[in-house]
Amino acid sequence: MDGDDDSDDWLTPIRTAETTKNDVGINGAELRELEEAESEEEDEDEKEDLRPLEEAEAKIRWLREELAWFRSTAVKEQSEKQSLQGQIQQLKLKMARLQQQLKQEQRQSSQLRQQLKQERQQAQTQSSENMTQMMETMRQEAKAQRAVERSRKEKDTAFSAMRKAQANSERLQAKPFLKIEYATDSGGWASYPADSIDKIWEELCAGKRELEFDRGDETYLISFQNLMQENTKTRKQRRIRISVDVPEYWSMSSGIEKQDFLRCLAIGSDEEIFNRVRVLVPESQRLEIDRVVKGSVFHHLDFQGSSACGLEAVSVKRVWRIEHPTLFRKYSLCRSALQEKSQGGVPGISPPIGEKLSLLAKRLLDPDVRASVNEVFLFHGTSTSNIHSIVAHGLDFRLANTGFYGQGTYFASQSCKSWQYCCRSCGDEARYMIIARVSLGKPHYTKEVERNRKLPPKGFDSVVANPGPMAGHHSAVQSHQEFVIFDRYQAFPEFLVEIHR
């Protein structure tokens, strides 16, 4: 028993605490509330104790950020300071060089003044007669220099005006003369209004093959692939037809077929345009052109010897007629401007061009127009690499070097002369020659070489160099009859001739 009593001794404090708790009347729930309140008070006290520490840490962080900003600002200011110092140093070096240069120029100026002083002293020692002669020579030289400058300015002004007028002409003449009609219910044809044609042409030049346009309250869709017009509301379709102002012997003179319409447009690469606008002529006309080429080789009309260039032995294999309505329209407008300019008529070409070319012109060209502006057929030789560009865009003097008679486009009435400019290194390969329709207008007959000429003389439209003595020529003699125009649209490449040896 004693042992059992000893084993309960450890319970004595607990029993005592419970007795005490019961004595004071506090139950377990109240005790827990007291403990939680004491814990919250302790937390509040701890937070209160930590608040100054947190505020101190926040202030330290702010001070560190301020310090970092001041450091970065100091680095930036130091960099700017170094840059300014570098610029100052460069300016000092530049100033030193300028000062050195100024000193050198001052020395040179001093030397020149000394030299001038000596020359004046020498001049004063000359006789009055020599002085008068020298002053007169100087005046004459100054007068001649002023005349040269004045002439150069006049030429530059005239050339600038020509280029500006040509640019305006190209802008205004970009649209060919088109006539577009649609089928009516009565079986006839009605024309589109001019403003509609202008809009249609602009869209076509932008590369469109179908386009919509409004007329009144209706909207229409035009397909130039099918040559059809469709009302977008009613879906009613009508046929359309197109005609252009071109020579009567062209294949499209009676109207444009679906597959031919792209020939009216200068759209695409030079090769694409080239392939669209050339038309192979029939055998009868090929033979006619062959006779024209071989019958126009001589230098002079009374020349009876054999041809030096050997064109009598060549063969004209193929001939294409160039049917390019857009380019022909530009030529036609330029020709009309020449007609208006020379309403009183112009003198004919003297001496006349060869018989074969004259017969070709008589058969194909309008006689009244031909006489009013000296419209003729002439030869133009060029390299094979230029053919696509010439057919696509016309004859442009910028493709060639400057000749004896100015910066223009050159033609000849003798095929032998133009043959010189065809491909000389081609051997037995095909060579090409252009037979161009050219409006010469009023010609100026030159007697001397003038390489710097940019325009025909005032009052004239072209320059002609006839066979005979020619001042400034390397051989002193002009062998062939040559023609030069300075407006690219005075000529149209009518025929492309393929020649084989």
Short mmCIF file of C-alpha atoms in Angstrom, two decimals:
data_model
loop_
_atom_site.label_atom_id
_atom_site.label_comp_id
_atom_site.label_asym_id
_atom_site.label_seq_id
_atom_site.Cartn_x
_atom_site.Cartn_y
_atom_site.Cartn_z
CA MET A 1 0.00 0.00 0.00
CA ASP A 2 2.81 2.28 0.80
CA GLY A 3 4.07 1.70 -2.66
CA ASP A 4 0.70 2.74 -4.18
CA ASP A 5 0.61 5.96 -2.16
CA ASP A 6 4.02 6.91 -3.44
CA SER A 7 2.94 6.40 -7.06
CA ASP A 8 0.17 9.02 -6.77
CA ASP A 9 2.43 11.78 -5.55
CA TRP A 10 2.94 13.18 -9.10
CA LEU A 11 -0.79 13.90 -9.35
CA THR A 12 -0.77 16.13 -6.36
CA PRO A 13 0.06 19.42 -8.27
CA ILE A 14 -2.65 18.77 -10.81
CA ARG A 15 -5.22 18.06 -8.18
CA THR A 16 -4.10 21.13 -6.33
CA ALA A 17 -4.44 23.28 -9.52
CA GLU A 18 -7.88 21.90 -10.22
CA THR A 19 -8.89 22.52 -6.64
CA THR A 20 -7.62 26.06 -6.93
CA LYS A 21 -9.44 26.56 -10.22
CA ASN A 22 -12.63 25.32 -8.71
CA ASP A 23 -12.10 27.52 -5.72
CA VAL A 24 -11.84 30.69 -7.76
CA GLY A 25 -14.80 29.72 -10.00
CA ILE A 26 -13.02 29.72 -13.43
CA ASN A 27 -14.00 27.14 -15.99
CA GLY A 28 -11.95 25.88 -19.01
CA ALA A 29 -13.52 28.19 -21.61
CA GLU A 30 -12.85 31.30 -19.61
CA LEU A 31 -9.31 30.18 -19.14
CA ARG A 32 -8.80 29.81 -22.90
CA GLU A 33 -10.22 33.27 -23.54
CA LEU A 34 -7.84 34.71 -21.04
CA GLU A 35 -4.93 32.92 -22.65
CA GLU A 36 -5.94 34.15 -26.17
CA ALA A 37 -6.29 37.71 -24.92
CA GLU A 38 -2.90 37.52 -23.31
CA SER A 39 -1.45 36.13 -26.61
CA GLU A 40 -3.00 38.96 -28.69
CA GLU A 41 -1.66 41.54 -26.27
CA GLU A 42 1.74 39.94 -26.58
CA ASP A 43 1.48 40.07 -30.45
CA GLU A 44 0.45 43.70 -30.38
CA ASP A 45 3.30 44.48 -28.10
CA GLU A 46 5.68 42.60 -30.40
CA LYS A 47 4.36 44.44 -33.48
CA GLU A 48 4.67 47.71 -31.65
CA ASP A 49 8.22 46.82 -30.79
CA LEU A 50 8.98 45.88 -34.47
CA ARG A 51 7.37 48.96 -36.09
CA PRO A 52 10.36 51.25 -35.59
CA LEU A 53 12.60 48.53 -37.03
CA GLU A 54 10.39 48.22 -40.17
CA GLU A 55 10.30 51.97 -40.59
CA ALA A 56 14.07 52.06 -40.31
CA GLU A 57 14.43 49.32 -42.93
CA ALA A 58 12.05 51.16 -45.33
CA LYS A 59 14.04 54.34 -44.90
CA ILE A 60 17.26 52.43 -45.56
CA ARG A 61 15.78 51.05 -48.80
CA TRP A 62 14.67 54.51 -49.91
CA LEU A 63 18.12 55.90 -49.13
CA ARG A 64 19.72 53.12 -51.15
CA GLU A 65 17.46 53.91 -54.13
CA GLU A 66 18.27 57.59 -53.86
CA LEU A 67 21.95 56.73 -53.66
CA ALA A 68 21.71 54.53 -56.78
CA TRP A 69 19.91 57.33 -58.69
CA PHE A 70 22.53 59.87 -57.66
CA ARG A 71 25.28 57.49 -58.72
CA SER A 72 23.68 56.88 -62.19
CA THR A 73 23.16 60.62 -62.60
CA ALA A 74 26.75 61.25 -61.68
CA VAL A 75 27.95 58.64 -64.20
CA LYS A 76 25.76 60.17 -66.94
CA GLU A 77 26.99 63.69 -66.14
CA GLN A 78 30.57 62.41 -66.14
CA SER A 79 30.00 60.81 -69.59
CA GLU A 80 28.46 64.01 -70.95
CA LYS A 81 31.31 65.97 -69.50
CA GLN A 82 33.82 63.73 -71.20
CA SER A 83 31.90 64.02 -74.50
CA LEU A 84 31.85 67.81 -74.24
CA GLN A 85 35.55 67.80 -73.44
CA GLY A 86 36.14 65.68 -76.55
CA GLN A 87 34.10 68.09 -78.68
CA ILE A 88 35.96 71.03 -77.21
CA GLN A 89 39.23 69.32 -78.04
CA GLN A 90 38.09 68.70 -81.63
CA LEU A 91 36.98 72.30 -81.98
CA LYS A 92 40.35 73.43 -80.69
CA LEU A 93 42.11 71.25 -83.25
CA LYS A 94 39.82 72.52 -86.00
CA MET A 95 40.44 76.11 -84.90
CA ALA A 96 44.14 75.48 -84.97
CA ARG A 97 43.90 74.09 -88.51
CA LEU A 98 41.76 77.02 -89.60
CA GLN A 99 44.24 79.43 -88.10
CA GLN A 100 47.04 77.65 -89.92
CA GLN A 101 45.03 77.71 -93.15
CA LEU A 102 44.26 81.40 -92.63
CA LYS A 103 47.93 82.14 -92.17
CA GLN A 104 48.73 80.22 -95.34
CA GLU A 105 46.04 82.08 -97.30
CA GLN A 106 47.30 85.35 -95.91
CA ARG A 107 50.80 84.46 -97.13
CA GLN A 108 49.39 83.53 -100.54
CA SER A 109 47.36 86.72 -100.63
CA SER A 110 50.44 88.68 -99.77
CA GLN A 111 52.34 86.94 -102.54
CA LEU A 112 49.55 87.63 -105.01
CA ARG A 113 49.41 91.28 -104.01
CA GLN A 114 53.15 91.47 -104.48
CA GLN A 115 52.88 89.75 -107.85
CA LEU A 116 50.06 92.07 -108.89
CA LYS A 117 52.07 95.04 -107.80
CA GLN A 118 54.97 93.87 -109.93
CA GLU A 119 52.69 93.25 -112.92
CA ARG A 120 51.22 96.73 -112.52
CA GLN A 121 54.70 98.20 -112.41
CA GLN A 122 55.60 96.28 -115.54
CA ALA A 123 52.38 97.37 -117.23
CA GLN A 124 53.08 100.99 -116.36
CA THR A 125 56.44 100.70 -118.05
CA GLN A 126 54.83 99.61 -121.33
CA SER A 127 54.06 102.10 -124.00
CA SER A 128 50.60 103.65 -124.31
CA GLU A 129 50.08 101.91 -127.66
CA ASN A 130 50.73 98.43 -126.23
CA MET A 131 48.48 99.14 -123.27
CA THR A 132 45.64 100.20 -125.56
CA GLN A 133 46.08 97.08 -127.67
CA MET A 134 46.10 94.83 -124.63
CA MET A 135 42.95 96.42 -123.19
CA GLU A 136 41.18 96.07 -126.53
CA THR A 137 42.12 92.39 -126.71
CA MET A 138 40.82 91.85 -123.21
CA ARG A 139 37.55 93.58 -124.08
CA GLN A 140 37.13 91.44 -127.19
CA GLU A 141 37.83 88.25 -125.25
CA ALA A 142 35.34 89.24 -122.55
CA LYS A 143 32.75 90.07 -125.21
CA ALA A 144 33.28 86.71 -126.93
CA GLN A 145 33.06 84.90 -123.59
CA ARG A 146 29.78 86.65 -122.78
CA ALA A 147 28.43 85.70 -126.20
CA VAL A 148 29.40 82.05 -125.63
CA GLU A 149 27.78 82.04 -122.19
CA ARG A 150 24.65 83.68 -123.56
CA SER A 151 24.44 81.13 -126.37
CA ARG A 152 24.95 78.26 -123.94
CA LYS A 153 22.23 79.57 -121.64
CA GLU A 154 19.84 79.99 -124.57
CA LYS A 155 20.49 76.44 -125.72
CA ASP A 156 20.09 75.06 -122.20
CA THR A 157 16.88 77.03 -121.74
CA ALA A 158 15.54 75.83 -125.06
CA PHE A 159 16.47 72.23 -124.30
CA SER A 160 14.90 72.45 -120.86
CA ALA A 161 11.73 73.88 -122.35
CA MET A 162 11.71 71.11 -124.97
CA ARG A 163 12.09 68.39 -122.34
CA LYS A 164 9.35 69.97 -120.21
CA ALA A 165 7.05 70.24 -123.21
CA GLN A 166 7.85 66.66 -124.17
CA ALA A 167 7.11 65.47 -120.62
CA ASN A 168 3.78 67.31 -120.68
CA SER A 169 3.12 65.92 -124.13
CA GLU A 170 3.80 62.38 -122.95
CA ARG A 171 1.51 62.88 -119.96
CA LEU A 172 -1.31 64.31 -122.07
CA GLN A 173 -0.85 61.89 -124.96
CA ALA A 174 -0.70 58.72 -122.88
CA LYS A 175 -4.24 57.71 -123.92
CA PRO A 176 -4.74 56.40 -127.46
CA PHE A 177 -7.80 57.39 -129.44
CA LEU A 178 -10.24 54.73 -128.25
CA LYS A 179 -13.85 54.24 -129.23
CA ILE A 180 -15.81 51.82 -127.03
CA GLU A 181 -19.40 50.85 -127.92
CA TYR A 182 -21.99 48.51 -126.43
CA ALA A 183 -24.78 46.59 -128.21
CA THR A 184 -28.27 48.11 -127.91
CA ASP A 185 -31.58 46.25 -127.66
CA SER A 186 -32.49 47.40 -131.18
CA GLY A 187 -29.46 45.64 -132.66
CA GLY A 188 -27.29 48.75 -133.09
CA TRP A 189 -24.32 50.13 -131.20
CA ALA A 190 -24.06 53.04 -128.74
CA SER A 191 -20.85 54.79 -127.69
CA TYR A 192 -19.66 55.16 -124.14
CA PRO A 193 -19.35 58.80 -123.02
CA ALA A 194 -15.87 60.33 -123.15
CA ASP A 195 -15.49 60.56 -119.37
CA SER A 196 -16.27 56.85 -119.03
CA ILE A 197 -13.67 55.99 -121.69
CA ASP A 198 -11.08 58.09 -119.82
CA LYS A 199 -11.79 56.20 -116.61
CA ILE A 200 -11.76 52.83 -118.38
CA TRP A 201 -8.43 53.63 -120.01
CA GLU A 202 -6.84 54.66 -116.70
CA GLU A 203 -7.96 51.38 -115.11
CA LEU A 204 -6.64 49.38 -118.04
CA CYS A 205 -3.26 51.11 -117.88
CA ALA A 206 -3.15 50.12 -114.21
CA GLY A 207 -3.26 46.49 -115.35
CA LYS A 208 -6.92 45.63 -114.70
CA ARG A 209 -8.78 43.31 -117.09
CA GLU A 210 -12.15 43.68 -115.37
CA LEU A 211 -13.50 46.87 -113.89
CA GLU A 212 -16.66 48.41 -112.51
CA PHE A 213 -17.93 51.88 -113.30
CA ASP A 214 -21.10 53.81 -112.60
CA ARG A 215 -23.34 55.36 -115.24
CA GLY A 216 -26.39 57.08 -113.82
CA ASP A 217 -27.94 54.88 -111.13
CA GLU A 218 -26.51 51.70 -112.59
CA THR A 219 -23.21 49.93 -112.00
CA TYR A 220 -21.60 47.93 -114.80
CA LEU A 221 -18.85 45.31 -114.87
CA ILE A 222 -16.75 45.26 -118.05
CA SER A 223 -14.64 42.25 -119.00
CA PHE A 224 -12.02 43.00 -121.64
CA GLN A 225 -11.08 39.35 -121.81
CA ASN A 226 -14.57 38.48 -123.10
CA LEU A 227 -15.56 41.92 -124.47
CA MET A 228 -18.76 41.86 -122.41
CA GLN A 229 -20.64 44.36 -120.21
CA GLU A 230 -22.80 43.17 -117.31
CA ASN A 231 -25.29 45.14 -115.19
CA THR A 232 -24.41 44.18 -111.61
CA LYS A 233 -28.04 44.53 -110.45
CA THR A 234 -30.00 42.89 -113.28
CA ARG A 235 -27.14 40.61 -114.48
CA LYS A 236 -28.02 41.55 -118.05
CA GLN A 237 -25.06 41.23 -120.40
CA ARG A 238 -24.25 43.12 -123.58
CA ARG A 239 -21.47 42.73 -126.11
CA ILE A 240 -18.97 45.58 -126.47
CA ARG A 241 -16.64 46.46 -129.32
CA ILE A 242 -13.53 48.63 -129.48
CA SER A 243 -11.90 50.52 -132.34
CA VAL A 244 -8.78 52.67 -132.50
CA ASP A 245 -7.45 55.33 -134.88
CA VAL A 246 -4.75 53.37 -136.74
CA PRO A 247 -3.66 53.01 -140.40
CA GLU A 248 -6.17 51.26 -142.63
CA TYR A 249 -3.75 48.49 -143.61
CA TRP A 250 -3.29 47.36 -139.98
CA SER A 251 -4.97 44.09 -139.05
CA MET A 252 -6.92 45.77 -136.23
CA SER A 253 -8.17 48.71 -138.32
CA SER A 254 -11.69 47.22 -138.60
CA GLY A 255 -11.98 46.57 -134.86
CA ILE A 256 -10.23 44.85 -132.00
CA GLU A 257 -10.76 41.17 -131.29
CA LYS A 258 -10.62 39.72 -127.79
CA GLN A 259 -7.12 38.35 -128.17
CA ASP A 260 -5.83 41.57 -129.77
CA PHE A 261 -6.92 44.11 -127.18
CA LEU A 262 -3.67 43.94 -125.15
CA ARG A 263 -1.87 45.35 -128.18
CA CYS A 264 -3.51 48.68 -127.36
CA LEU A 265 -1.81 48.81 -123.99
CA ALA A 266 1.84 49.50 -123.27
CA ILE A 267 1.72 47.17 -120.26
CA GLY A 268 4.25 44.48 -119.41
CA SER A 269 7.93 43.95 -120.06
CA ASP A 270 9.53 45.15 -123.30
CA GLU A 271 9.61 41.56 -124.56
CA GLU A 272 5.91 41.04 -123.78
CA ILE A 273 4.93 44.23 -125.61
CA PHE A 274 7.26 43.31 -128.49
CA ASN A 275 5.59 39.93 -128.93
CA ARG A 276 2.07 41.45 -128.80
CA VAL A 277 2.44 44.32 -131.27
CA ARG A 278 4.43 42.74 -134.13
CA VAL A 279 2.50 41.17 -137.03
CA LEU A 280 4.25 39.06 -139.65
CA VAL A 281 3.55 40.51 -143.10
CA PRO A 282 2.47 38.29 -146.03
CA GLU A 283 5.00 36.98 -148.53
CA SER A 284 4.14 39.62 -151.13
CA GLN A 285 5.03 42.45 -148.77
CA ARG A 286 8.20 40.66 -147.59
CA LEU A 287 9.34 40.59 -151.22
CA GLU A 288 8.47 44.29 -151.56
CA ILE A 289 10.57 45.18 -148.50
CA ASP A 290 13.40 43.00 -149.83
CA ARG A 291 13.40 45.07 -153.03
CA VAL A 292 13.33 48.31 -151.02
CA VAL A 293 16.36 47.28 -148.91
CA LYS A 294 18.43 46.04 -151.88
CA GLY A 295 17.37 48.89 -154.14
CA SER A 296 18.43 51.63 -151.67
CA VAL A 297 22.07 50.78 -151.00
CA PHE A 298 23.76 53.49 -153.08
CA HIS A 299 25.34 56.64 -151.71
CA HIS A 300 23.95 58.96 -154.40
CA LEU A 301 21.06 58.82 -156.83
CA ASP A 302 23.45 58.84 -159.82
CA PHE A 303 25.80 56.29 -158.27
CA GLN A 304 26.25 53.37 -160.70
CA GLY A 305 28.95 51.26 -159.02
CA SER A 306 28.53 48.22 -156.80
CA SER A 307 27.58 48.61 -153.17
CA ALA A 308 30.51 48.78 -150.77
CA CYS A 309 28.54 47.28 -147.90
CA GLY A 310 27.36 44.14 -149.67
CA LEU A 311 23.64 44.50 -148.94
CA GLU A 312 22.84 43.38 -152.48
CA ALA A 313 23.89 39.88 -151.43
CA VAL A 314 21.81 39.61 -148.23
CA SER A 315 18.42 38.01 -147.80
CA VAL A 316 15.39 39.54 -146.08
CA LYS A 317 14.03 36.50 -144.26
CA ARG A 318 11.11 37.98 -142.33
CA VAL A 319 9.34 41.34 -141.98
CA TRP A 320 7.00 42.35 -139.19
CA ARG A 321 4.63 45.31 -139.21
CA ILE A 322 4.51 47.05 -135.82
CA GLU A 323 0.88 47.57 -134.76
CA HIS A 324 1.29 49.54 -131.53
CA PRO A 325 -1.76 51.87 -131.22
CA THR A 326 -0.53 53.70 -128.12
CA LEU A 327 2.81 54.56 -129.69
CA PHE A 328 1.23 55.40 -133.04
CA ARG A 329 -1.18 57.79 -131.31
CA LYS A 330 1.75 59.73 -129.86
CA TYR A 331 3.33 59.89 -133.31
CA SER A 332 0.02 61.00 -134.83
CA LEU A 333 -0.40 63.83 -132.31
CA CYS A 334 3.19 65.01 -132.92
CA ARG A 335 2.54 64.94 -136.67
CA SER A 336 -0.66 66.97 -136.17
CA ALA A 337 1.31 69.56 -134.17
CA LEU A 338 3.76 69.89 -137.09
CA GLN A 339 0.84 70.35 -139.49
CA GLU A 340 -0.59 73.16 -137.37
CA LYS A 341 2.84 74.75 -137.10
CA SER A 342 3.40 74.78 -140.88
CA GLN A 343 -0.05 75.54 -142.26
CA GLY A 344 1.53 77.27 -145.24
CA GLY A 345 3.31 74.05 -146.23
CA VAL A 346 6.96 73.05 -146.12
CA PRO A 347 9.52 72.67 -148.92
CA GLY A 348 10.15 69.10 -150.05
CA ILE A 349 13.32 67.14 -149.33
CA SER A 350 16.17 68.03 -151.67
CA PRO A 351 17.56 65.93 -153.21
CA PRO A 352 14.59 63.55 -152.97
CA ILE A 353 14.99 60.24 -151.19
CA GLY A 354 15.49 57.08 -153.26
CA GLU A 355 12.92 55.69 -155.66
CA LYS A 356 12.16 52.48 -153.71
CA LEU A 357 11.39 54.28 -150.44
CA SER A 358 9.33 56.85 -152.31
CA LEU A 359 7.20 54.14 -153.93
CA LEU A 360 6.61 52.49 -150.54
CA ALA A 361 5.55 55.84 -149.05
CA LYS A 362 3.28 56.57 -152.02
CA ARG A 363 1.50 53.25 -151.57
CA LEU A 364 1.05 53.39 -147.77
CA LEU A 365 1.02 57.05 -146.70
CA ASP A 366 -1.72 59.65 -147.14
CA PRO A 367 -0.54 61.99 -149.93
CA ASP A 368 -1.95 65.17 -148.36
CA VAL A 369 -0.43 64.45 -144.96
CA ARG A 370 2.84 63.34 -146.53
CA ALA A 371 3.33 66.62 -148.36
CA SER A 372 2.31 68.84 -145.44
CA VAL A 373 4.94 67.56 -143.00
CA ASN A 374 7.44 65.72 -145.27
CA GLU A 375 6.30 62.33 -143.97
CA VAL A 376 8.67 59.68 -145.39
CA PHE A 377 9.94 56.16 -144.85
CA LEU A 378 13.62 55.98 -143.78
CA PHE A 379 16.06 53.32 -142.55
CA HIS A 380 17.36 53.05 -138.98
CA GLY A 381 20.05 50.54 -138.01
CA THR A 382 20.52 49.34 -134.44
CA SER A 383 21.96 46.48 -132.42
CA THR A 384 19.88 43.39 -131.69
CA SER A 385 19.80 44.25 -127.97
CA ASN A 386 17.81 47.45 -128.66
CA ILE A 387 15.03 45.89 -130.75
CA HIS A 388 12.61 45.08 -127.90
CA SER A 389 12.91 48.58 -126.41
CA ILE A 390 12.45 50.32 -129.79
CA VAL A 391 9.32 48.33 -130.65
CA ALA A 392 7.87 48.76 -127.15
CA HIS A 393 8.65 52.46 -126.57
CA GLY A 394 9.73 53.98 -129.88
CA LEU A 395 13.01 55.33 -131.20
CA ASP A 396 14.90 57.08 -128.42
CA PHE A 397 18.14 58.95 -129.05
CA ARG A 398 19.27 58.08 -125.51
CA LEU A 399 19.92 54.50 -126.70
CA ALA A 400 22.65 55.74 -129.06
CA ASN A 401 25.85 57.75 -128.84
CA THR A 402 25.94 61.39 -129.93
CA GLY A 403 26.48 61.68 -133.68
CA PHE A 404 28.05 64.30 -135.91
CA TYR A 405 24.91 66.44 -136.08
CA GLY A 406 23.66 66.54 -132.50
CA GLN A 407 21.92 64.57 -129.78
CA GLY A 408 19.02 63.20 -131.80
CA THR A 409 17.75 60.07 -133.56
CA TYR A 410 19.43 59.34 -136.91
CA PHE A 411 17.94 57.91 -140.12
CA ALA A 412 19.23 57.34 -143.63
CA SER A 413 17.70 57.09 -147.09
CA GLN A 414 20.39 54.55 -148.04
CA SER A 415 20.12 51.13 -146.41
CA CYS A 416 23.90 50.77 -146.65
CA LYS A 417 24.38 53.56 -144.09
CA SER A 418 21.94 52.04 -141.57
CA TRP A 419 23.51 48.59 -142.11
CA GLN A 420 26.69 50.00 -140.51
CA TYR A 421 24.89 50.25 -137.15
CA CYS A 422 23.48 46.72 -137.17
CA CYS A 423 25.30 44.01 -135.24
CA ARG A 424 28.77 43.83 -136.78
CA SER A 425 29.88 40.87 -134.64
CA CYS A 426 26.86 38.68 -135.40
CA GLY A 427 28.48 36.84 -138.31
CA ASP A 428 25.82 34.77 -140.04
CA GLU A 429 23.25 35.41 -137.31
CA ALA A 430 20.14 37.50 -137.95
CA ARG A 431 20.46 41.28 -137.94
CA TYR A 432 17.63 43.75 -137.69
CA MET A 433 16.85 47.04 -139.40
CA ILE A 434 13.93 49.41 -138.83
CA ILE A 435 12.00 51.07 -141.64
CA ALA A 436 10.47 54.01 -139.80
CA ARG A 437 7.72 56.45 -140.67
CA VAL A 438 9.26 59.91 -140.02
CA SER A 439 7.69 63.39 -140.07
CA LEU A 440 10.60 65.69 -140.92
CA GLY A 441 8.61 68.93 -141.06
CA LYS A 442 10.74 71.83 -142.25
CA PRO A 443 14.34 70.56 -142.64
CA HIS A 444 17.53 72.49 -141.98
CA TYR A 445 20.36 71.54 -144.35
CA THR A 446 23.58 71.62 -142.37
CA LYS A 447 26.99 72.38 -143.84
CA GLU A 448 29.09 71.50 -140.80
CA VAL A 449 29.45 69.00 -137.98
CA GLU A 450 27.65 70.12 -134.80
CA ARG A 451 27.96 67.41 -132.11
CA ASN A 452 26.57 69.56 -129.28
CA ARG A 453 23.30 70.41 -131.02
CA LYS A 454 20.28 69.52 -128.86
CA LEU A 455 17.51 71.07 -130.98
CA PRO A 456 17.06 71.94 -134.65
CA PRO A 457 17.70 75.61 -135.47
CA LYS A 458 14.86 77.98 -134.66
CA GLY A 459 12.07 77.69 -137.19
CA PHE A 460 13.07 74.17 -138.30
CA ASP A 461 11.94 70.69 -137.27
CA SER A 462 14.82 68.45 -138.33
CA VAL A 463 18.39 68.46 -139.63
CA VAL A 464 19.48 66.97 -142.97
CA ALA A 465 23.10 66.23 -143.91
CA ASN A 466 23.34 65.75 -147.69
CA PRO A 467 26.27 64.03 -149.44
CA GLY A 468 29.11 66.39 -150.25
CA PRO A 469 31.69 68.60 -148.51
CA MET A 470 31.11 68.86 -144.75
CA ALA A 471 33.12 71.17 -142.47
CA GLY A 472 34.39 69.43 -139.35
CA HIS A 473 33.92 65.92 -140.77
CA HIS A 474 36.90 63.62 -140.21
CA SER A 475 37.02 62.90 -143.97
CA ALA A 476 35.78 66.41 -144.92
CA VAL A 477 33.00 64.72 -146.95
CA GLN A 478 29.53 63.41 -146.03
CA SER A 479 28.97 60.17 -147.96
CA HIS A 480 25.30 59.40 -147.23
CA GLN A 481 22.11 61.38 -146.88
CA GLU A 482 21.28 61.45 -143.14
CA PHE A 483 18.28 62.83 -141.25
CA VAL A 484 18.15 63.81 -137.56
CA ILE A 485 15.09 64.46 -135.38
CA PHE A 486 15.14 65.72 -131.79
CA ASP A 487 11.60 64.75 -130.73
CA ARG A 488 11.27 60.98 -130.30
CA TYR A 489 7.62 61.04 -131.38
CA GLN A 490 8.43 62.43 -134.84
CA ALA A 491 9.12 58.81 -135.85
CA PHE A 492 7.24 55.52 -135.62
CA PRO A 493 8.94 52.12 -136.17
CA GLU A 494 6.67 50.85 -138.98
CA PHE A 495 8.54 47.71 -140.08
CA LEU A 496 11.07 45.42 -138.39
CA VAL A 497 13.23 43.69 -141.01
CA GLU A 498 15.21 40.51 -140.27
CA ILE A 499 18.25 40.22 -142.56
CA HIS A 500 20.65 37.29 -143.10
CA ARG A 501 23.84 37.19 -145.07
#
